[in-house]
Amino acid sequence: MPCLVFQKWIEIVTGISLPYSAVLGERFYIGHFGGIIINANAVIGDNCNISQGVTIGVSGLKEKRGVPTIGNNVYVGANAVIVGKINIGDGAVIGANSLVTKDVLSHTTVLGVPAIKINDHSSKGYI
């Protein structure tokens, strides 16, 4: 019970919901305050960088229902939403204000609602 109270206090003070059961890689970085929601079952790799307003959550129906698995060295821009039982490849870039509901290949940049591949640029330089 004290842990849950402490977790809620952290959410209120930081504006970040990061449950203890989420799996985070080494050097996970949140660059800005607030509005960040990460599902308790999310898996995020090493050297990932997320901006303010990002949601990593559950979506989908039946066997497609689940939460994302995010690879290493991924950059997620401000206000992006990544939902569903999908994989985000190593070195990917998720552009600001994007809605990602399908797998993203490694070393590609996606942007838009719904997010689509716009180029083969990796996250090098963002991380």
Coordinates of C-alpha atoms in Angstrom, one line a residue:
M1 CA 0.0 0.0 0.0
P2 CA 2.7 2.6 0.8
C3 CA 4.3 1.9 -2.6
L4 CA 1.0 2.6 -4.4
V5 CA 0.6 5.9 -2.5
F6 CA 4.2 6.9 -3.4
Q7 CA 3.6 6.0 -7.0
K8 CA 0.5 8.1 -7.1
W9 CA 2.4 11.0 -5.5
I10 CA 5.1 10.7 -8.2
E11 CA 2.4 10.8 -10.9
I12 CA 1.0 14.0 -9.5
V13 CA 4.3 15.7 -9.0
T14 CA 5.9 14.7 -12.3
G15 CA 2.9 14.2 -14.6
I16 CA 4.3 10.9 -15.6
S17 CA 2.6 7.5 -15.1
L18 CA 5.3 4.9 -15.1
P19 CA 4.2 1.7 -13.3
Y20 CA 6.8 -0.4 -11.5
S21 CA 6.0 -3.4 -13.7
A22 CA 6.9 -1.7 -17.0
V23 CA 10.2 -3.1 -18.4
L24 CA 12.6 -0.3 -19.1
G25 CA 16.1 -0.7 -20.6
E26 CA 19.2 1.0 -19.5
R27 CA 19.6 4.7 -20.0
F28 CA 15.8 5.3 -20.6
Y29 CA 15.4 9.1 -20.9
I30 CA 12.4 11.3 -20.4
G31 CA 13.5 14.8 -21.5
H32 CA 10.5 16.9 -20.5
F33 CA 7.9 17.2 -17.8
G34 CA 4.4 15.8 -18.0
G35 CA 1.6 14.1 -19.8
I36 CA 3.5 10.7 -20.2
I37 CA 1.5 7.5 -19.8
I38 CA 3.2 4.2 -20.0
N39 CA 1.2 0.9 -19.7
A40 CA 2.2 -1.4 -16.9
N41 CA 3.0 -4.2 -19.5
A42 CA 5.1 -2.1 -21.9
V43 CA 8.6 -3.2 -22.8
I44 CA 11.1 -0.5 -23.8
G45 CA 14.7 -1.2 -24.8
D46 CA 18.0 0.5 -24.0
N47 CA 18.9 4.1 -24.8
C48 CA 15.3 5.1 -25.6
N49 CA 14.3 8.8 -25.5
I50 CA 10.7 9.9 -25.1
S51 CA 9.3 13.4 -25.1
Q52 CA 6.4 15.1 -23.3
G53 CA 2.8 14.0 -23.9
V54 CA 3.7 10.4 -25.1
T55 CA 1.3 7.5 -24.5
I56 CA 2.4 3.9 -24.8
G57 CA -0.7 1.9 -24.2
V58 CA -3.0 -1.0 -24.8
S59 CA -5.3 -1.4 -27.8
G60 CA -6.6 -4.0 -30.2
L61 CA -9.2 -6.8 -30.2
K62 CA -8.9 -10.5 -29.3
E63 CA -5.5 -11.9 -30.2
K64 CA -4.3 -8.5 -31.4
R65 CA -4.9 -6.8 -28.1
G66 CA -1.8 -5.8 -26.2
V67 CA 0.9 -3.3 -25.6
P68 CA 3.9 -2.3 -27.7
T69 CA 7.4 -3.7 -27.5
I70 CA 9.9 -0.9 -28.2
G71 CA 13.5 -1.8 -29.3
N72 CA 16.8 -0.1 -28.5
N73 CA 17.8 3.4 -29.5
V74 CA 14.2 4.6 -30.3
Y75 CA 13.2 8.2 -30.3
V76 CA 9.6 9.1 -29.6
G77 CA 8.5 12.7 -30.4
A78 CA 6.2 14.9 -28.4
N79 CA 2.5 13.8 -28.1
A80 CA 3.0 10.6 -30.0
V81 CA 0.7 7.7 -29.2
I82 CA 2.0 4.1 -29.6
V83 CA -0.7 1.5 -29.0
G84 CA -1.5 -2.2 -29.6
K85 CA 0.5 -5.4 -29.8
I86 CA 3.1 -4.1 -32.1
N87 CA 6.9 -3.9 -32.4
I88 CA 9.0 -0.8 -32.8
G89 CA 12.3 -1.7 -34.3
D90 CA 15.8 -0.7 -33.1
G91 CA 16.8 2.9 -34.1
A92 CA 13.3 3.9 -35.2
V93 CA 12.0 7.5 -35.0
I94 CA 8.4 8.2 -34.1
G95 CA 7.6 11.7 -35.2
A96 CA 5.7 14.2 -33.0
N97 CA 1.9 13.9 -32.9
S98 CA 1.9 10.5 -34.6
L99 CA -0.5 7.6 -34.0
V100 CA 1.4 4.3 -34.3
T101 CA -0.8 1.2 -34.5
K102 CA 1.3 -1.0 -36.7
D103 CA 4.9 -2.4 -36.5
V104 CA 7.7 0.0 -37.3
L105 CA 10.8 -1.4 -39.0
S106 CA 14.3 -0.8 -37.6
H107 CA 16.1 2.4 -38.6
T108 CA 13.0 4.1 -40.1
T109 CA 11.1 7.2 -39.4
V110 CA 7.3 7.3 -39.2
L111 CA 5.0 10.3 -39.0
G112 CA 1.3 11.1 -39.1
V113 CA -2.1 9.9 -38.1
P114 CA -2.0 7.0 -38.8
A115 CA 1.8 6.9 -38.9
I116 CA 3.5 6.0 -42.1
K117 CA 7.1 5.5 -43.1
I118 CA 8.5 8.7 -44.5
N119 CA 12.2 7.8 -44.8
D120 CA 15.0 5.4 -43.8
H121 CA 16.6 7.8 -41.3
S122 CA 17.5 6.2 -37.9
S123 CA 17.5 7.8 -34.5
K124 CA 21.2 8.5 -34.7
G125 CA 21.5 12.1 -33.5
Y126 CA 18.3 12.1 -31.5
I127 CA 19.6 9.8 -28.8

